CSV table of C-alpha atoms in Angstrom, one decimal:
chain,number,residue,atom,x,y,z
A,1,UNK,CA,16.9,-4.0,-16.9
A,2,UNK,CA,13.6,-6.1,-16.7
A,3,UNK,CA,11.4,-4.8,-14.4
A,4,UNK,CA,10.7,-7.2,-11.4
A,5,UNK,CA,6.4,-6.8,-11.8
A,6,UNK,CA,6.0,-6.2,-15.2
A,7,UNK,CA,4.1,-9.4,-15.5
A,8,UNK,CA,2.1,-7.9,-12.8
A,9,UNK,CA,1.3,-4.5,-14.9
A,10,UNK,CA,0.6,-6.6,-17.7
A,11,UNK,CA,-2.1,-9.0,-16.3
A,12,UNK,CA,-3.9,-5.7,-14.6
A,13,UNK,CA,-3.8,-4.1,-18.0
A,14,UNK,CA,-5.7,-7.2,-19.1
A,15,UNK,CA,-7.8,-7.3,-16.3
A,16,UNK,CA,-9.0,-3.8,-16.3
A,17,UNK,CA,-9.7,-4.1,-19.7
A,18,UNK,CA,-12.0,-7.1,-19.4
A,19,UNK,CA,-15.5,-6.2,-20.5
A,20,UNK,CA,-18.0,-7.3,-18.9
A,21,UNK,CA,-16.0,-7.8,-15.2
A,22,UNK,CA,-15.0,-11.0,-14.8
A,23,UNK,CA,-16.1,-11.2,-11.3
A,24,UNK,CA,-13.3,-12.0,-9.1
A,25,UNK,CA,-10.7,-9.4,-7.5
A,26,UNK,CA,-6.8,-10.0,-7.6
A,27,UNK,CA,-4.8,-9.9,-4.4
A,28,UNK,CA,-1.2,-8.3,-4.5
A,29,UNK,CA,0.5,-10.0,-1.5
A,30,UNK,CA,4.4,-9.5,0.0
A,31,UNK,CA,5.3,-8.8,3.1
A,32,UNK,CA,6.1,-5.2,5.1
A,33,UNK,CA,8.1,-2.7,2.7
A,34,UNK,CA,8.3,-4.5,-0.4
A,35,UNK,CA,7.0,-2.3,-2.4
A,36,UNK,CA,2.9,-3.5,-2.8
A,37,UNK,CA,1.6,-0.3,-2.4
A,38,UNK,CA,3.9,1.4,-4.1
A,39,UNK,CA,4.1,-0.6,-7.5
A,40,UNK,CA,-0.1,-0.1,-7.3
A,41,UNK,CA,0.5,3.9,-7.0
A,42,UNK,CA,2.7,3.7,-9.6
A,43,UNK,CA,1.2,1.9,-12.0
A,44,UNK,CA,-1.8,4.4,-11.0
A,45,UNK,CA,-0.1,7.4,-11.6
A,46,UNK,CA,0.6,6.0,-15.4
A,47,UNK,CA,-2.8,5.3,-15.7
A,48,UNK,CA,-5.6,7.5,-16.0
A,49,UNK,CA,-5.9,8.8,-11.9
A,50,UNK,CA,-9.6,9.3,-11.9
A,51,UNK,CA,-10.5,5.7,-12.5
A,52,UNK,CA,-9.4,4.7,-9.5
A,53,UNK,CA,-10.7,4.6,-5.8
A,54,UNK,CA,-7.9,3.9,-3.2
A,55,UNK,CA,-8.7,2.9,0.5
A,56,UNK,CA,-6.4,1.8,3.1
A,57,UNK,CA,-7.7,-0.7,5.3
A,58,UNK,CA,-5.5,0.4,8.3
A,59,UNK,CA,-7.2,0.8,11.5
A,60,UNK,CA,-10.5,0.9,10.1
A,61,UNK,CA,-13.2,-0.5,12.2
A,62,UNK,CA,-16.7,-0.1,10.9
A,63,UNK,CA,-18.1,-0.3,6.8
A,64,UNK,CA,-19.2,3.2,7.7
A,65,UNK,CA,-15.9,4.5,8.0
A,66,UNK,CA,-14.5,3.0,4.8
A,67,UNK,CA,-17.8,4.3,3.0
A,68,UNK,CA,-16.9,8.2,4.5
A,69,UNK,CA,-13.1,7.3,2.5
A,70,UNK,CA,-15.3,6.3,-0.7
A,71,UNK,CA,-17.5,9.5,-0.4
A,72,UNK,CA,-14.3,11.7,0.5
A,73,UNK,CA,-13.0,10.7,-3.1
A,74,UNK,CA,-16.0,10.7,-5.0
A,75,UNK,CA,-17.5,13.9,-4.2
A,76,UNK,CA,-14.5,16.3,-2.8
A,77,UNK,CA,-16.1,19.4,-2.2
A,78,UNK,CA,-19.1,17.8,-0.4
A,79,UNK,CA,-16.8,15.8,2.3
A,80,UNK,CA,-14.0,19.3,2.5
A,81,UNK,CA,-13.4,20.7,5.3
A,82,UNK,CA,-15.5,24.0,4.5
A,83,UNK,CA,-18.8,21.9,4.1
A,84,UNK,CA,-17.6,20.1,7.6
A,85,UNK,CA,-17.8,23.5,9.0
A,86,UNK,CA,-21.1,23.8,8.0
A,87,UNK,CA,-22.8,21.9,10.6
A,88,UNK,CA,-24.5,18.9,11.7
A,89,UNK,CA,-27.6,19.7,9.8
A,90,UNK,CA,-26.3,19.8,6.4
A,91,UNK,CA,-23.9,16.7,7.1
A,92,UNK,CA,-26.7,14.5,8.8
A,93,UNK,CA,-28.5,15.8,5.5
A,94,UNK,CA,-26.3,14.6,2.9
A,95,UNK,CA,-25.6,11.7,4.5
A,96,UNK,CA,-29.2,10.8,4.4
A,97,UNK,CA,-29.3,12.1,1.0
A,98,UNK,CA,-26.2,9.1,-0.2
A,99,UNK,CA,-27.7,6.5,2.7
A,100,UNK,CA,-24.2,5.8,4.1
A,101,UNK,CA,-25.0,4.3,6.9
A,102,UNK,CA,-25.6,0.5,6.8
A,103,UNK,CA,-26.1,-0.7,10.2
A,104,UNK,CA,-26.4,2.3,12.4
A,105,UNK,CA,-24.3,1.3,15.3
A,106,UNK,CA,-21.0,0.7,13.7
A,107,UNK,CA,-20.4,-3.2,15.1
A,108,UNK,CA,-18.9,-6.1,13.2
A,109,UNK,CA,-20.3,-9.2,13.9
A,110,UNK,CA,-17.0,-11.6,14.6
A,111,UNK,CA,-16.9,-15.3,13.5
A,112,UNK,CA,-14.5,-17.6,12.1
A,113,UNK,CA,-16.5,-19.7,9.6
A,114,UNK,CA,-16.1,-19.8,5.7
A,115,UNK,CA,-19.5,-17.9,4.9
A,116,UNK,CA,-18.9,-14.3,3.7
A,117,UNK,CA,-21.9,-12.0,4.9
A,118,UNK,CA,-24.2,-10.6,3.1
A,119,UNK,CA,-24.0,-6.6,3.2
A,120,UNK,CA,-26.0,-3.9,1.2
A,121,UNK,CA,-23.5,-1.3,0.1
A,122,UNK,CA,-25.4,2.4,-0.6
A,123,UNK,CA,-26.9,3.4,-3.6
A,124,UNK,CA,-24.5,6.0,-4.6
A,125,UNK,CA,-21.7,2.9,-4.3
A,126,UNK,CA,-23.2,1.3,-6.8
A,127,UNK,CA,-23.3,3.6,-9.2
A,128,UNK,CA,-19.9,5.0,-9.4
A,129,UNK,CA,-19.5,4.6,-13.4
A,130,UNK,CA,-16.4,2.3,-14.6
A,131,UNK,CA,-14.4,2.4,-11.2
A,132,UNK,CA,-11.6,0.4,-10.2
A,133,UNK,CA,-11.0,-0.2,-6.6
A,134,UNK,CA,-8.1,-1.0,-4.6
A,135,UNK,CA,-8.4,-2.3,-0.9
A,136,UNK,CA,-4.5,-1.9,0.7
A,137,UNK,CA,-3.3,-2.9,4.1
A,138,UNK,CA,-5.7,-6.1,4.7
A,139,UNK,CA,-4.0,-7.4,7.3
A,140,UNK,CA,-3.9,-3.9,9.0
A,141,UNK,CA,-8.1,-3.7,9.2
A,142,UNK,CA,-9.9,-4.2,12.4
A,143,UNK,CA,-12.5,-5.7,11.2
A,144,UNK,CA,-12.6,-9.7,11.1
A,145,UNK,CA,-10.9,-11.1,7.9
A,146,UNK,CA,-14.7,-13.3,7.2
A,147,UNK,CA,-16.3,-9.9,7.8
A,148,UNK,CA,-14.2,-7.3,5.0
A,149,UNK,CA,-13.5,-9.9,2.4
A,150,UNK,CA,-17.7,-10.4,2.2
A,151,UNK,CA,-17.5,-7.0,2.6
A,152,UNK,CA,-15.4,-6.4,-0.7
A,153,UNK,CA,-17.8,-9.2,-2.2
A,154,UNK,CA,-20.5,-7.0,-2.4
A,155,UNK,CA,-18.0,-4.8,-5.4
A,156,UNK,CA,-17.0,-7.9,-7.1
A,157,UNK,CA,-19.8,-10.5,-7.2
A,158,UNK,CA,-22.9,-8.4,-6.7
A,159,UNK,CA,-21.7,-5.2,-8.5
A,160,UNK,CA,-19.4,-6.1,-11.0
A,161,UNK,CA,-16.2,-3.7,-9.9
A,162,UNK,CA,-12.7,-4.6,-10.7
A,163,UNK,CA,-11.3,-4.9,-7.3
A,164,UNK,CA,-7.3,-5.1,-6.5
A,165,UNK,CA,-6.8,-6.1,-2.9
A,166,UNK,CA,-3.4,-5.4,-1.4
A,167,UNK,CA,-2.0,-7.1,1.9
A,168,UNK,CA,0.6,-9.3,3.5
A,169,UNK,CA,-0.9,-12.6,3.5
A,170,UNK,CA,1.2,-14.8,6.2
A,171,UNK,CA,0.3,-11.7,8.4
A,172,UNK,CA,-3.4,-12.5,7.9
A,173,UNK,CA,-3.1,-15.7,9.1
A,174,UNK,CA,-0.7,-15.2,11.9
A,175,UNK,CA,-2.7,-12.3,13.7
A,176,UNK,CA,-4.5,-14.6,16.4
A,177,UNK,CA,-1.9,-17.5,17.6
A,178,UNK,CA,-4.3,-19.1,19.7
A,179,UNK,CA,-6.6,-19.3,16.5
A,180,UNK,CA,-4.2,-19.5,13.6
A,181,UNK,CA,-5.4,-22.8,12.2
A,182,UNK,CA,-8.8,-22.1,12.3
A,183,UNK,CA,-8.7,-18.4,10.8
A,184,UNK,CA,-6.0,-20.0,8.0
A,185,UNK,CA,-9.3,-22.4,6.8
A,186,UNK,CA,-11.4,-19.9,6.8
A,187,UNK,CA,-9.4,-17.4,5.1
A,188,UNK,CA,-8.5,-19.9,2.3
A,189,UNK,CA,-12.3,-20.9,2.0
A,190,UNK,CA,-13.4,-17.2,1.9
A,191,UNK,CA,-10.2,-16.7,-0.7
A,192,UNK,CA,-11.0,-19.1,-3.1
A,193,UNK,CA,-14.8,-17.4,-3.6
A,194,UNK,CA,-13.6,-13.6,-3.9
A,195,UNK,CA,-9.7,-13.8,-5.2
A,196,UNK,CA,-8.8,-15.0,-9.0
A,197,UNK,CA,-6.0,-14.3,-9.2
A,198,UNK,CA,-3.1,-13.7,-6.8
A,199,UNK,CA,1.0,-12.4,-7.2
A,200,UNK,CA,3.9,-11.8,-5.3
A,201,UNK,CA,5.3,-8.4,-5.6
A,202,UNK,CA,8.9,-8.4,-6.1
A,203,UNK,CA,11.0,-5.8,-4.8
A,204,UNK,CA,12.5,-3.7,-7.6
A,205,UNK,CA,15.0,-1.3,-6.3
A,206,UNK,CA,15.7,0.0,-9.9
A,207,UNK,CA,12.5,1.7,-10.1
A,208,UNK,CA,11.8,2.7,-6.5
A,209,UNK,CA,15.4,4.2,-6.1
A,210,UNK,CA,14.4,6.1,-9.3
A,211,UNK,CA,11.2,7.2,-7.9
A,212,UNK,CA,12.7,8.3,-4.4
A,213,UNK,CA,15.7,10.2,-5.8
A,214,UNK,CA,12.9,12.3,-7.5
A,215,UNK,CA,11.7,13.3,-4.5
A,216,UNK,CA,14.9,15.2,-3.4
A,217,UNK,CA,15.2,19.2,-4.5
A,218,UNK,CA,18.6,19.8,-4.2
A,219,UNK,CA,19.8,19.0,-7.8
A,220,UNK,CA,23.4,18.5,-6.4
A,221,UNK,CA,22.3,15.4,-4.1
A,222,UNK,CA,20.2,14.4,-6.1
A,223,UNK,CA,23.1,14.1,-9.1
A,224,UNK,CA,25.0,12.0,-6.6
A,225,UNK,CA,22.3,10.0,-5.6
A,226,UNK,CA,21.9,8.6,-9.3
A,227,UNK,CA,25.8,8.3,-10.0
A,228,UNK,CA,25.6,6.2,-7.0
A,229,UNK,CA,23.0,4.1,-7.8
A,230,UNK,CA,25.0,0.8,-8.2
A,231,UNK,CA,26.6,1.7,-4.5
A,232,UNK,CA,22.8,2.1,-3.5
A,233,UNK,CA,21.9,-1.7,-5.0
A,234,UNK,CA,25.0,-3.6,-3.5
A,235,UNK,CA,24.4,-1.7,0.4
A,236,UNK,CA,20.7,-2.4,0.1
A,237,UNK,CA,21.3,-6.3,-1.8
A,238,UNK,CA,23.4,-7.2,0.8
A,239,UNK,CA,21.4,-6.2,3.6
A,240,UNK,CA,19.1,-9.0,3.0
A,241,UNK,CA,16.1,-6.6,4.2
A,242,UNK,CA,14.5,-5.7,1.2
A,243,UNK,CA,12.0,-3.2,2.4
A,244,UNK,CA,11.7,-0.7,0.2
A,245,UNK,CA,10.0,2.0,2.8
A,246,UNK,CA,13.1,2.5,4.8
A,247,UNK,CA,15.2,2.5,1.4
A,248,UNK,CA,13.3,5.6,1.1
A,249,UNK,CA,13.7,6.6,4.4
A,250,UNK,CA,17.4,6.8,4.7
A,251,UNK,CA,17.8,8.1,1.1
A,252,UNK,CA,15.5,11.2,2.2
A,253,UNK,CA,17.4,11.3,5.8
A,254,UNK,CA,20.9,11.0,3.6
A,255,UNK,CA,19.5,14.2,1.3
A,256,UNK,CA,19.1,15.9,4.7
A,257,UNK,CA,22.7,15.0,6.4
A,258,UNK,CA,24.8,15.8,3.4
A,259,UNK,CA,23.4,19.3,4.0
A,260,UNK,CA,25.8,19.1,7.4
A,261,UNK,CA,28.5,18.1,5.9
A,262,UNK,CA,31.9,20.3,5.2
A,263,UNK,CA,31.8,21.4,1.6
A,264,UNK,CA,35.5,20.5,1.0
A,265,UNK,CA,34.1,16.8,1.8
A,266,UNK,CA,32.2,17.3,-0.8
A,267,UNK,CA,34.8,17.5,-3.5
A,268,UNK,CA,36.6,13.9,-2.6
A,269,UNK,CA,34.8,11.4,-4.2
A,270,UNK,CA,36.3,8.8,-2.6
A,271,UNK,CA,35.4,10.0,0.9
A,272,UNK,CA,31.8,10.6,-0.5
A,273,UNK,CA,31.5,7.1,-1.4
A,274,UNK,CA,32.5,6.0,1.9
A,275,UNK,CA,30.2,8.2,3.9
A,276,UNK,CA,27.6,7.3,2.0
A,277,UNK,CA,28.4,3.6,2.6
A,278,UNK,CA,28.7,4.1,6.2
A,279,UNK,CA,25.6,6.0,6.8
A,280,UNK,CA,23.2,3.7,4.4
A,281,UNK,CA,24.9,0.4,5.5
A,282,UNK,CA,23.9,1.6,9.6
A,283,UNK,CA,20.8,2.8,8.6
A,284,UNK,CA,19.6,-0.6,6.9
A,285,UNK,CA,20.9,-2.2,10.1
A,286,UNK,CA,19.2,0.0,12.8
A,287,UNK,CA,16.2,-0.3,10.9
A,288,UNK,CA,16.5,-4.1,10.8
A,289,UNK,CA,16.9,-4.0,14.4
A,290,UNK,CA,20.4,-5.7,14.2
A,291,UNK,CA,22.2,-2.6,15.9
A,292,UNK,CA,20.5,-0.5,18.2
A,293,UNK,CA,21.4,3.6,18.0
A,294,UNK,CA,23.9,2.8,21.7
A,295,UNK,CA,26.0,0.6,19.3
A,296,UNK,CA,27.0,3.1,17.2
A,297,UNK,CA,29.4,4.5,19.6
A,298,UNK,CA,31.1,1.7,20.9
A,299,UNK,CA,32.3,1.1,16.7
């Protein structure tokens, strides 16, 4: 079967290949659960894993503190927990050493106009060899929209990093109502200087169900998982949901209630099937939010 992205995998295999960078970034955009993050893991994991930096935007509040996430993956043993233990000396000294602090008292200056900042990353950021970066759960950062995208500017335009940016775009726009028109013009203004190219991540069951049955130990659920899969497809196609984090979620929490149930069940394949339909079928629902866990007992 054709995979859903592979038009994706192929333009960032051209991307990532360009030479010199072409200086824009590419934004990955779909909403909650379908699967952004997880097509850009996986197409990591065939990749070579040490080219890549990978920072998730969620919560973070400061430059500083996504700076502490690039120096955590580019020097390991320095940010581990031993060297933590170390002291405040020899912390205060490396960080001197690496010059990660920027503006010393951790504040984002908040406006909504179309002008990105201008922000001096640290020296050692800029000299990180052939990286590629990827910036996920934008919408999920607490720092203004103007403020991180002329934040990630700084790797694009200024330092000439391939830069994948990964976030659910009608979120974005939608997070302040009373200034949703405004913060939509700027966003787009602010887009149009940082982001080339931009694509819609499908959901693509075929390869996630693959990926999550993987995750399962018990060889015997995990055999019935996969002769299952076209059961799998039809209960989670005709959910209408596509959200592919709580397709994992009830295929682990199905790997963990078949453990409970009587082994001569086991054996009836025709029972199997439904109890798996029955227990996938409420799950997608709960999760939806269309039944709450009450309803389950009046059915």
């Amino acid at each position: 079967m054709l995979q859903n992205n592979k038009h994706i995998s192929e333009y960032l295999d051209y991307y990532f290949a360009l030479n010199p960078a072409p200086g824009y970034a590419i934004l990955l955009r779909g909403k909650w659960g379908s699967g952004k993050s997880w097509f850009m893991k996986d197409y990591i994991e065939k990749h070579n894993k040490k080219e890549y930096l990978y920072i998730s935007l969620n919560g973070i509040t400061s430059n500083k503190e996504i700076e502490d996430k690039f120096f955590e993956q580019i020097h390991p043993i320095l940010a581990s927990k031993g060297m933590k233990i170390a002291g405040k000396i020899i912390k205060g000294l490396l960080k001197t050493t690496v010059k990660i602090d920027i503006d010393g008292n951790n504040k984002e200056v908040v406006n909504l106009n179309s002008e990105m900042p201008e922000i001096n990353l640290p020296d050692y950021l800029k000299n990180i060899d052939d990286k590629k970066i990827i910036f996920d759960d934008l919408e999920r950062c607490s720092i203004s929209i103007q403020n991180i995208l002329g934040y990630i500017n700084q790797f694009v335009e200024n330092n000439e990093f391939k830069v994948i940016i990964i976030g659910n775009e009608e979120e974005i726009i939608k997070l302040d109502k009373d200034k949703e028109k405004e913060i939509k013009k700027s966003y787009l203004d602010i887009k149009e200087k940082i982001i080339g190219r931009s694509f819609d991540v499908q959901t693509d069951f075929n390869l996630a169900i693959k990926s999550f049955i993987q995750e399962i130990k018990d060889v015997k659920i995990k055999k019935l998982l996969e002769n299952k899969k076209e059961l799998l497809e039809e209960l989670f196609t005709s959910s209408s949901y596509n959200n592919l984090r709580h397709l994992r979620q009830t295929t682990l929490d199905f790997a963990r209630f078949y453990n409970y149930l009587p082994e001569s069940s086991k054996t009836k394949e025709g029972l199997m099937e439904h109890i798996m339909s029955l227990f996938f079928s409420i799950s997608f629902e709960i999760k939806k939010g269309n039944i709450i866990e009450e309803d389950i007992n009046k059915r």
